[in-house]
Tab-separated table of C-alpha atoms in Angstrom:
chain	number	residue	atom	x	y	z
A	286	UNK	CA	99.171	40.965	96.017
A	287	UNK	CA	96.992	43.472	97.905
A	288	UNK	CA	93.864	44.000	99.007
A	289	UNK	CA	91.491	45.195	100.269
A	290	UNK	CA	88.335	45.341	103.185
A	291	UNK	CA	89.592	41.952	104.447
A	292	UNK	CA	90.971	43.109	107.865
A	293	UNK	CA	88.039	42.853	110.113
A	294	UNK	CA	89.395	42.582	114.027
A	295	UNK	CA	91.894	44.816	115.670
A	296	UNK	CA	95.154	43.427	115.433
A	297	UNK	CA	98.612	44.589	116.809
A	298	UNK	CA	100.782	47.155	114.927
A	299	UNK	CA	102.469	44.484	112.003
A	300	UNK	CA	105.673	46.429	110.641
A	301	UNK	CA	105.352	44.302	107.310
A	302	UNK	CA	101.659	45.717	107.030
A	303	UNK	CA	101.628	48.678	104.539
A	304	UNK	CA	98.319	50.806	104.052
A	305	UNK	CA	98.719	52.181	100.542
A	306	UNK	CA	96.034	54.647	99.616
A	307	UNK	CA	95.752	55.145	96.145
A	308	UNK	CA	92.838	55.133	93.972
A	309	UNK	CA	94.726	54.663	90.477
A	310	UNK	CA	94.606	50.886	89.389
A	311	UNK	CA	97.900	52.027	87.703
A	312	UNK	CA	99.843	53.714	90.012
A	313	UNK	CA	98.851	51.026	93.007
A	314	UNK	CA	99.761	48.371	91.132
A	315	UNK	CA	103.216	50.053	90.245
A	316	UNK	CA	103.836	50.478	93.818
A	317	UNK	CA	103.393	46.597	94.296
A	318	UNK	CA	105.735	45.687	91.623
A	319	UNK	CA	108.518	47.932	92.931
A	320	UNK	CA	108.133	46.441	96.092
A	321	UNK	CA	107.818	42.842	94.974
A	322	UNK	CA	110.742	43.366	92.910
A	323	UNK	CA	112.816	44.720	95.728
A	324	UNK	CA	111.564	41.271	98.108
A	325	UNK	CA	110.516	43.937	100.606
A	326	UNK	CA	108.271	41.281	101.999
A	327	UNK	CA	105.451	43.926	103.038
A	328	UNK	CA	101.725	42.803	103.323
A	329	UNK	CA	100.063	45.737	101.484
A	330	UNK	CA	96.391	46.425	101.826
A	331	UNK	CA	94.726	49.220	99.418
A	332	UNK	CA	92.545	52.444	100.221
A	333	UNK	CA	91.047	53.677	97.233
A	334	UNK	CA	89.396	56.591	99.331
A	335	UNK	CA	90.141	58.421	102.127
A	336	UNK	CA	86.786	57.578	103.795
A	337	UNK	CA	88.202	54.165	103.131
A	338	UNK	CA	91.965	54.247	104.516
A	339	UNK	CA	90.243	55.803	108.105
A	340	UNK	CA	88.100	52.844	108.339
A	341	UNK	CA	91.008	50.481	107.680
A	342	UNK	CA	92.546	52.459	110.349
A	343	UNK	CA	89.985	51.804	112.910
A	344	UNK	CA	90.337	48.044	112.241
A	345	UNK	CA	94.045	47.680	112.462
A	346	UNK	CA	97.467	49.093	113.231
A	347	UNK	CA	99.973	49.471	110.147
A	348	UNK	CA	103.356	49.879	110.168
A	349	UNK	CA	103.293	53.083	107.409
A	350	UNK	CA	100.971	54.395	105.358
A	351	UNK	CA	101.690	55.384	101.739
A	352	UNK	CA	99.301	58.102	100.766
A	353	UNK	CA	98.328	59.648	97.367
A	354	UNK	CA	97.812	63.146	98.144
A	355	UNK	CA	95.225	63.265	95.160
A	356	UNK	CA	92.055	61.571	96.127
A	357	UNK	CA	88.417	61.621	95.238
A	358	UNK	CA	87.714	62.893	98.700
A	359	UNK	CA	90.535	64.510	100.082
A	360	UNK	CA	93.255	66.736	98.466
A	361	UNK	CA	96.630	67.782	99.913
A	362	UNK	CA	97.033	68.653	103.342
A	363	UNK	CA	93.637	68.053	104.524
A	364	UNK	CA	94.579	64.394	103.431
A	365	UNK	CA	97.660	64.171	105.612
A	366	UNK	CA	95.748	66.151	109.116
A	367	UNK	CA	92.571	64.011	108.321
A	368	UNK	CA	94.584	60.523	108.380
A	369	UNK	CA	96.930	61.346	111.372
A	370	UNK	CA	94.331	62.536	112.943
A	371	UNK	CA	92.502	59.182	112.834
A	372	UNK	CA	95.872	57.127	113.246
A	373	UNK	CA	99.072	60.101	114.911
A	374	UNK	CA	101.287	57.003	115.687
A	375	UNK	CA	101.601	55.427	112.214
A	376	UNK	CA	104.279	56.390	109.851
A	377	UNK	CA	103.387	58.305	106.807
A	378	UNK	CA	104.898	58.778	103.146
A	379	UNK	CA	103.534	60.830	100.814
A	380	UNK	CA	103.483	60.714	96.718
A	381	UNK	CA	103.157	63.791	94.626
A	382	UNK	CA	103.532	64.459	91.190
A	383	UNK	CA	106.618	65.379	89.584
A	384	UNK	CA	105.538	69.222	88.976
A	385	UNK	CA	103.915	69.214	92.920
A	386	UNK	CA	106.808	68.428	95.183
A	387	UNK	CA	106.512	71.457	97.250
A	388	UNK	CA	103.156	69.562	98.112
A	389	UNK	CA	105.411	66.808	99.636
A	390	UNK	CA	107.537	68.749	101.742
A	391	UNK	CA	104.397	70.470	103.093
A	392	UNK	CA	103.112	67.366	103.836
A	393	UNK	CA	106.409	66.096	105.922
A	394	UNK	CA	105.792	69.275	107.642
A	395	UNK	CA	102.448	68.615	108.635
A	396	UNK	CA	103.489	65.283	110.219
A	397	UNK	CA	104.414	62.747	107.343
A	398	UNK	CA	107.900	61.388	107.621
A	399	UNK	CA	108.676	61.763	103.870
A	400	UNK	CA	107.923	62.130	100.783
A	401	UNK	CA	108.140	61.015	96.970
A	402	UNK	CA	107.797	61.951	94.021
A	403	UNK	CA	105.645	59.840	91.452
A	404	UNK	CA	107.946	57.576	88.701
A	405	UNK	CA	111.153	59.004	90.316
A	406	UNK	CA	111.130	55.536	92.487
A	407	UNK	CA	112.957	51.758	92.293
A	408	UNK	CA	111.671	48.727	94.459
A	409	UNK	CA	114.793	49.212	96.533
A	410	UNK	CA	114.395	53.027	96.837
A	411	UNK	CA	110.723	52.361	98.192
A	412	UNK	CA	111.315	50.027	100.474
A	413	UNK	CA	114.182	51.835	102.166
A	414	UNK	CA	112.182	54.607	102.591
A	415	UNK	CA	109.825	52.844	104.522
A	416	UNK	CA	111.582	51.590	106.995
A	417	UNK	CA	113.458	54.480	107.778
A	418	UNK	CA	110.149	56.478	107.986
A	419	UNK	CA	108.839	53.747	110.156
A	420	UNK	CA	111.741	53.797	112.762
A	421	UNK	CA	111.843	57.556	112.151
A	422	UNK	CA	108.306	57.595	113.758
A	423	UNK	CA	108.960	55.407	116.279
A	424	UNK	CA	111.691	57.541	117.539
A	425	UNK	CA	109.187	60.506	117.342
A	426	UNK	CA	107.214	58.428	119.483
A	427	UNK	CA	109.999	57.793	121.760
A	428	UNK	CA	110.975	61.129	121.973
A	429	UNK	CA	107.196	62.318	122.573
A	430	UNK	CA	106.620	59.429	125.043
A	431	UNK	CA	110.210	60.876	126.875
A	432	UNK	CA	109.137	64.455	127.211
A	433	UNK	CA	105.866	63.961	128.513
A	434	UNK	CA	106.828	62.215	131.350
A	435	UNK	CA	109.598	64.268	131.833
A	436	UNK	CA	107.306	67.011	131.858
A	437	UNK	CA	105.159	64.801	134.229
A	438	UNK	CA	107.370	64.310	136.580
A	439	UNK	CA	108.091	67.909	136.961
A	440	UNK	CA	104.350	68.823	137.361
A	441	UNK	CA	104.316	65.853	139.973
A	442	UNK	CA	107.512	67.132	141.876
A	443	UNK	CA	105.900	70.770	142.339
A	444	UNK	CA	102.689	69.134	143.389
A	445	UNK	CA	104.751	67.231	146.011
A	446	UNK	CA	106.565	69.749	147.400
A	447	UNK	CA	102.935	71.879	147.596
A	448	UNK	CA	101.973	68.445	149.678
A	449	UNK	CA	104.738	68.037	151.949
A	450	UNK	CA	106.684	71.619	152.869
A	451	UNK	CA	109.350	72.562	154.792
A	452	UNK	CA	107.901	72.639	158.671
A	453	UNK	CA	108.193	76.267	160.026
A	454	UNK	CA	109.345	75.881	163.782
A	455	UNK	CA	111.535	78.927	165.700
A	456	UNK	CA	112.094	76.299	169.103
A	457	UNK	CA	115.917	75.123	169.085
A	458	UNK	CA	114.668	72.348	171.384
A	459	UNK	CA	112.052	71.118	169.280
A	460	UNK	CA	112.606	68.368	166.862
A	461	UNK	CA	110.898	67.597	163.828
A	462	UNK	CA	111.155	64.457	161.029
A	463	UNK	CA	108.881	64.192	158.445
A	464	UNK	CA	109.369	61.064	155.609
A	465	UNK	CA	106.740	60.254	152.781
A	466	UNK	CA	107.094	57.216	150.744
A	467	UNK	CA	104.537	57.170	147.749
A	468	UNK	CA	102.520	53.922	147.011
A	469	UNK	CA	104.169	51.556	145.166
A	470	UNK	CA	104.108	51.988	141.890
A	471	UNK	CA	103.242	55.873	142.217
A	472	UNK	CA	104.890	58.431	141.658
A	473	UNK	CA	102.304	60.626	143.330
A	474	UNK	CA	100.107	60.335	146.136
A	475	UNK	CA	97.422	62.721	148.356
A	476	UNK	CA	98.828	62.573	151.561
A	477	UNK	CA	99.734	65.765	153.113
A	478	UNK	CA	101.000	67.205	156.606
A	479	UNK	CA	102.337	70.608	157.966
A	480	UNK	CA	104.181	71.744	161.229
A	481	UNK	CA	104.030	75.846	161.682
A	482	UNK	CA	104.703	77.019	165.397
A	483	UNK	CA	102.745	80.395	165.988
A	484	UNK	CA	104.233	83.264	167.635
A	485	UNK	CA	102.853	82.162	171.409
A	486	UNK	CA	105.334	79.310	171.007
A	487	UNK	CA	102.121	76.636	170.090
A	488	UNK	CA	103.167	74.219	167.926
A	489	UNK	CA	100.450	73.023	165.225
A	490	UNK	CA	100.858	69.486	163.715
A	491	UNK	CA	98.684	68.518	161.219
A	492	UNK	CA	98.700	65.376	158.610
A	493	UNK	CA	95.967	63.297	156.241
A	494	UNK	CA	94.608	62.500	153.040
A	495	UNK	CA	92.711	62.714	150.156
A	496	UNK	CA	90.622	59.803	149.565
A	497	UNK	CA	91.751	58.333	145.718
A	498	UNK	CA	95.307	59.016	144.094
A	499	UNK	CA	96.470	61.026	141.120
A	500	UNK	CA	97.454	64.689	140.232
A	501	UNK	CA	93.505	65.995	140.914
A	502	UNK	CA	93.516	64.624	144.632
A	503	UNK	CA	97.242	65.798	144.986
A	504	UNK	CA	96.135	69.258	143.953
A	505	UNK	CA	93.157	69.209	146.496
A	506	UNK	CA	95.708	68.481	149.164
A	507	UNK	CA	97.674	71.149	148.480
A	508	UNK	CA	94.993	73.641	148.787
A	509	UNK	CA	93.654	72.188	151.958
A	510	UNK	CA	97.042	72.203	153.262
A	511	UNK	CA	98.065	75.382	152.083
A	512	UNK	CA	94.745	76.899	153.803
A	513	UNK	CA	95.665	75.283	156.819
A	514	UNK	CA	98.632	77.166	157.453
A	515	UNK	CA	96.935	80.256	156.045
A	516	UNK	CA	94.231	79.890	158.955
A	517	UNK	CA	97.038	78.812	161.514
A	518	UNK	CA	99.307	82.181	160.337
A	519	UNK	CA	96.152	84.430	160.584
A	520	UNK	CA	95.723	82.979	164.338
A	521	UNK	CA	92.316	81.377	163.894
A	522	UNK	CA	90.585	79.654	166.662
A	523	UNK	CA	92.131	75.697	166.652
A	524	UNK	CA	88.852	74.288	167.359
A	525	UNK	CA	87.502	75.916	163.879
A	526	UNK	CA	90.055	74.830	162.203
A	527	UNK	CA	88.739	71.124	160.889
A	528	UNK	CA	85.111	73.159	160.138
A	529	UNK	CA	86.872	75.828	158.280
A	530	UNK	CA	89.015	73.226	156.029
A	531	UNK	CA	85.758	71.107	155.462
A	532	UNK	CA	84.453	74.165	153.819
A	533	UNK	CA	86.974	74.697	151.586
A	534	UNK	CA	87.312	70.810	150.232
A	535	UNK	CA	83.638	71.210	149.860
A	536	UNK	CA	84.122	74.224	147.665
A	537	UNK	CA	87.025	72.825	145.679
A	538	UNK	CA	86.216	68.908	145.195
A	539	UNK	CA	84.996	68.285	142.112
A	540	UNK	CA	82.850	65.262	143.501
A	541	UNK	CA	80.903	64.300	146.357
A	542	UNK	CA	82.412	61.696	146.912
A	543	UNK	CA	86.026	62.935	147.644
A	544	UNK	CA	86.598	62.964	151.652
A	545	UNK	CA	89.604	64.031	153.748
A	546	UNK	CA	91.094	62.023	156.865
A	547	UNK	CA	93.081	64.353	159.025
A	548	UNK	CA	94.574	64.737	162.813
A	549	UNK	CA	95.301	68.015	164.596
A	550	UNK	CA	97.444	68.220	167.085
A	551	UNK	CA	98.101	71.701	168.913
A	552	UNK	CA	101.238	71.704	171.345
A	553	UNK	CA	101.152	74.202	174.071
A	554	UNK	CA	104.042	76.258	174.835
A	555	UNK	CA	105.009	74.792	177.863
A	556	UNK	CA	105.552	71.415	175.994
A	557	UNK	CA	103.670	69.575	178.501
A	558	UNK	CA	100.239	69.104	177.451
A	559	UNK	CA	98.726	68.669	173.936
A	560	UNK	CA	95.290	68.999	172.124
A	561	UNK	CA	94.151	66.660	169.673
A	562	UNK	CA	91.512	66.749	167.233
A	563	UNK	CA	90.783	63.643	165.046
A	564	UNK	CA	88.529	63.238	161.114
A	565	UNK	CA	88.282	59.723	161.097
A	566	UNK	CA	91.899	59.604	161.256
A	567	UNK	CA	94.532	57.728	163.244
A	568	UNK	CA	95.871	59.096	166.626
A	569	UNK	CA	99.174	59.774	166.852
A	570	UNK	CA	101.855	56.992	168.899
A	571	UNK	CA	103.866	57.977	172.196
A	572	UNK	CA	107.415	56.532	170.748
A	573	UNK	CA	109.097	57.800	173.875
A	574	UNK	CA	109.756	57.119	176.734
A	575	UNK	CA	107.861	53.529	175.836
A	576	UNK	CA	105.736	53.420	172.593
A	577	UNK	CA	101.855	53.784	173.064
A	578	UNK	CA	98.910	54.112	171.082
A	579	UNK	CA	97.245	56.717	172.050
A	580	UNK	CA	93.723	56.369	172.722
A	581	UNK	CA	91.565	57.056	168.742
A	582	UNK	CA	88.080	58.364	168.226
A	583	UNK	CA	85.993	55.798	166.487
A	584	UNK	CA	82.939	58.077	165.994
A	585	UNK	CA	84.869	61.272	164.129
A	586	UNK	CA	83.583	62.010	160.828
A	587	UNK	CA	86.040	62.805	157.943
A	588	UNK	CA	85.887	65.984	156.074
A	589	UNK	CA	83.114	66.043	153.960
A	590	UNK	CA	81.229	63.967	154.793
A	591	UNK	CA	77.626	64.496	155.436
A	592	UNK	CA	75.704	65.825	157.568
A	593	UNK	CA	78.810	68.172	158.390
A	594	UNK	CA	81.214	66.706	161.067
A	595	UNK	CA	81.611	68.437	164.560
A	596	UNK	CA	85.096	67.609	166.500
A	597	UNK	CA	85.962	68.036	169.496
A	598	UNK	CA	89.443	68.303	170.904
A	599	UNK	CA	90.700	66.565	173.819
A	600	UNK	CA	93.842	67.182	176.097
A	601	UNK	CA	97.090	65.205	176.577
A	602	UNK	CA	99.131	65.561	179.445
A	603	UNK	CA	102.868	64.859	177.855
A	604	UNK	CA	105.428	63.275	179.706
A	605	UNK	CA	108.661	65.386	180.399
A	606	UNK	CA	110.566	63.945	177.570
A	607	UNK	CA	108.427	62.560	174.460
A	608	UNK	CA	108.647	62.054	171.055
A	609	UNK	CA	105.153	62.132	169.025
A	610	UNK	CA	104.715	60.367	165.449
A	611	UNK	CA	102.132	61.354	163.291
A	612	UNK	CA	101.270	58.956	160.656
A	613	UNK	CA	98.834	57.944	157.928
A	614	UNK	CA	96.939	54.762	157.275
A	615	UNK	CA	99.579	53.483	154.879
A	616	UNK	CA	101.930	52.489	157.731
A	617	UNK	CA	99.445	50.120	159.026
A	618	UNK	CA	98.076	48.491	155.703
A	619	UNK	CA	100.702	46.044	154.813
A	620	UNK	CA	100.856	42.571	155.598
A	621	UNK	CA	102.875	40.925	158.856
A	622	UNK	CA	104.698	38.838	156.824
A	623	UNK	CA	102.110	35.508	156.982
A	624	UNK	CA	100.515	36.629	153.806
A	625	UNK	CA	98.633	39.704	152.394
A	626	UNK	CA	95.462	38.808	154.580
A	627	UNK	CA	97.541	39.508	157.525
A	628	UNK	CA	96.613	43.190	157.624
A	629	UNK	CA	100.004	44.662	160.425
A	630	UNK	CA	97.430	46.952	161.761
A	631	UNK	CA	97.796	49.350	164.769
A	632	UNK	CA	98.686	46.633	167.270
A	633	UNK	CA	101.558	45.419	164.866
A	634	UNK	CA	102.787	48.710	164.423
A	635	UNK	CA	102.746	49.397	167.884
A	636	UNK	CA	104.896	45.643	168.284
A	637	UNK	CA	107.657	46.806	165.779
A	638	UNK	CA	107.896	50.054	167.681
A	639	UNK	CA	108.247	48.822	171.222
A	640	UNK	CA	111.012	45.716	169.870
A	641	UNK	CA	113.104	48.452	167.915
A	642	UNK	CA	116.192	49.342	169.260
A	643	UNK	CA	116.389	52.911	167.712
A	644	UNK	CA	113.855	54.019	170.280
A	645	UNK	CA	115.867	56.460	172.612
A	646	UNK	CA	118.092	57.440	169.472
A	647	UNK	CA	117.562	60.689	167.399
A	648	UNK	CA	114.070	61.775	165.461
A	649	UNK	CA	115.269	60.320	161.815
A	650	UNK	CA	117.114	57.416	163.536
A	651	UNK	CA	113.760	56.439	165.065
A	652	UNK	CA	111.300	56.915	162.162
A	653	UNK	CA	113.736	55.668	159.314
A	654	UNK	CA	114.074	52.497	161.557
A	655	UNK	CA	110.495	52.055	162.068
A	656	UNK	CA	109.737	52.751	158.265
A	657	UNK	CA	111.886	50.331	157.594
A	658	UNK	CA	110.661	47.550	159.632
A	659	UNK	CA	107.120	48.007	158.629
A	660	UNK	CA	108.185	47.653	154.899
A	661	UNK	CA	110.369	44.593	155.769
A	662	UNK	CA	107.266	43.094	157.165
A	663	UNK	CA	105.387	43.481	154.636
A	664	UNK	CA	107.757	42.005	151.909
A	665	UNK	CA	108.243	45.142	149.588
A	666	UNK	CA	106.832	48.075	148.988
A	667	UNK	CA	103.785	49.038	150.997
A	668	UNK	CA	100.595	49.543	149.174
A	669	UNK	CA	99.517	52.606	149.802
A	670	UNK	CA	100.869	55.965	150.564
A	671	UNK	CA	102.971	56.842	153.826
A	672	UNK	CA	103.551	59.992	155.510
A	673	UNK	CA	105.535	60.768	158.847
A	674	UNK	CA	105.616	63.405	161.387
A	675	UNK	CA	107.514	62.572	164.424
A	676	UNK	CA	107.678	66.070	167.354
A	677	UNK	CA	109.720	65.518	170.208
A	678	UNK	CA	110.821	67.714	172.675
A	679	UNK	CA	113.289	68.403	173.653
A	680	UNK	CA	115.293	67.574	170.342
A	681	UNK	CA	117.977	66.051	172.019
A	682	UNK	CA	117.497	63.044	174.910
A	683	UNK	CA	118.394	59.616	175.222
């Protein structure tokens, strides 16, 4: 039997549901003969109008729809775009009339899966069709489904690389490491950082993030980093810097409420003393000779923010030997392993670092280890997004 207007909530796609839309008594009850005959054991539920078959649509996922392409208000084509349009993942076959089947293989080229022709058709015939139009479109699907995140992926791996470039240093006894390790989850996250040295032999460090995730803040990042180094290359003033980059977010968010964290770090030249300018971010750690926290600036404003922020950099005198990570906020908001309350925090960063034995060995050595203690204590992935600058000079001590 079918029927009709009885489907009233939204239900899961049912591949034994078939939406036949056909507005001859005659024909529509042919089609459930054939398929009775043939045990196809399809639910079928009519459409005597187009206006009809969308609203069905609307109501309830079918596994194919079999569609006159003669109705009282829709003809050809316009038929086949106006139902796909209301349902694109549902399998369609189309009937035409014996004189009309250049009708039908317009239609499969407009998006049905097949076609038949009118009286030309046994139960068996039918029913086979169906189902390989339904698993046709279901590897369409597949195949769709596979491309765009193929295609995603790609889009995500340029944004990435925008994020986090290769550092541009010219000092053989400098070292840098950088690592990023995306939230879990994600495939693509808004933290950013850059190393350029400029030709007086300064070295300028600088790392953050967008508040949020997703391709938009990733994109934002980008820019801000990529006008970093722009305003770094054309020798701009350091302490304009953080004003000049809250300018351009401002121009470029698409929402007030987007906000930047960053640190700045200039090294001099003579690799003894530092200057460090903080957005609401964290300060860097001393991992060498002994780890330390250096000291943070509770009252900096992140970029954006209103009113406007004004920071002010403040010296560090290095140590002869020292090796300087950078980090964002992700490294510090797992757990410590006593549950997810447990926030490990600054302090038990700053525990992990002083207890590892990789302190003293190479940049990577050192920051791998650390990375990996931090997720260890936290049971898994870490929950948010983690990027890495470690400096130290020179690149080679123990």
């Amino acid at each position: 039997m079918y029927e009709t207007e009885r489907l009233e909530e939204p239900a899961a796609r049912s591949e034994s549901r078939l939406l036949l839309v056909e507005d001859d008594d005659g024909d529509a009850l042919i089609v459930e003969d054939l398929l009775d005959l043939a045990g196809s054991g399809f639910e079928i539920v009519r459409a005597r109008s187009l206006k009809q078959a969308r609203e069905l649509l609307r109501r309830t996922r079918f596994g194919c729809v079999l569609l006159d392409l003669g109705l009282p208000d829709g003809q050809g084509l316009d038929v086949v775009h106006t139902l796909l349009d209301e349902a694109s993942d549902v399998a369609v076959i189309c009937f035409t009339g014996l004189d009309d089947e250049r009708s039908g293989a317009a239609a499969v080229a407009a998006g049905a899966q097949d076609y038949l022709v009118k009286g030309q058709v046994d139960g068996e015939l039918l029913s086979r069709a169906i189902r390989y139009a339904m698993e046709r479109r279901r590897a369409e699907e597949q195949s769709r489904q596979l491309y765009a995140s193929e295609v995603r992926t790609q889009e995500y791996a340029r944004l990435e690389r925008g994020l986090l470039p290769l550092t541009q240093t010219r000092d053989p006894a400098l070292g840098v490491t950088a690592r990023y390790r995306p939230q879990a989850g994600d495939l693509l996250g808004a933290d950013f950082y850059d190393v350029v040295e400029a030709p007086d032999g300064r070295v300028f460090v600088l790392i953050g993030g967008v508040a949020g995730h997703g391709p938009e803040e990733a994109a934002l990042g980008v820019s801000l980093r990529v006008a970093w180094r722009a305003l770094v290359i054309a020798g701009v003033d350091p302490n304009r810097l953080l004003p000049v980059l809250e300018d351009v977010l401002i121009r470029e968010r698409r929402s007030e409420e987007i906000f930047v964290q960053a640190t700045l770090c200039v090294i001099d030249a003579d690799r003894l003393t530092a200057h460090l300018w903080l957005a609401a971010h964290l300060p860097p750690m001393l991992l060498d000779p002994v780890p330390t926290q250096l000291p943070g600036d509770p009252a900096s404003l992140a970029l954006g923010l209103l009113p406007p922020g004004a920071w002010r950099g403040r010296k560090i005198t290095l140590p002869a030997r020292w090796r300087l990570m950078f980090y964002t906020d992700g490294l510090v908001e797992g757990s410590r392993g006593r549950g997810l309350q447990h926030e490990l925090g600054v302090p038990g960063l700053l525990e992990l670092a002083q207890s590892s034995r990789a302190v003293g060995d190479d940049g990577a050595a050192v920051v791998d280890d650390l990375l990996d203690r931090v997720q260890s204590a936290h049971g898994g992935e870490l929950p948010d997004d983690v990027a890495v600058i470690a400096v130290q000079w020179p690149r080679e001590f123990q």
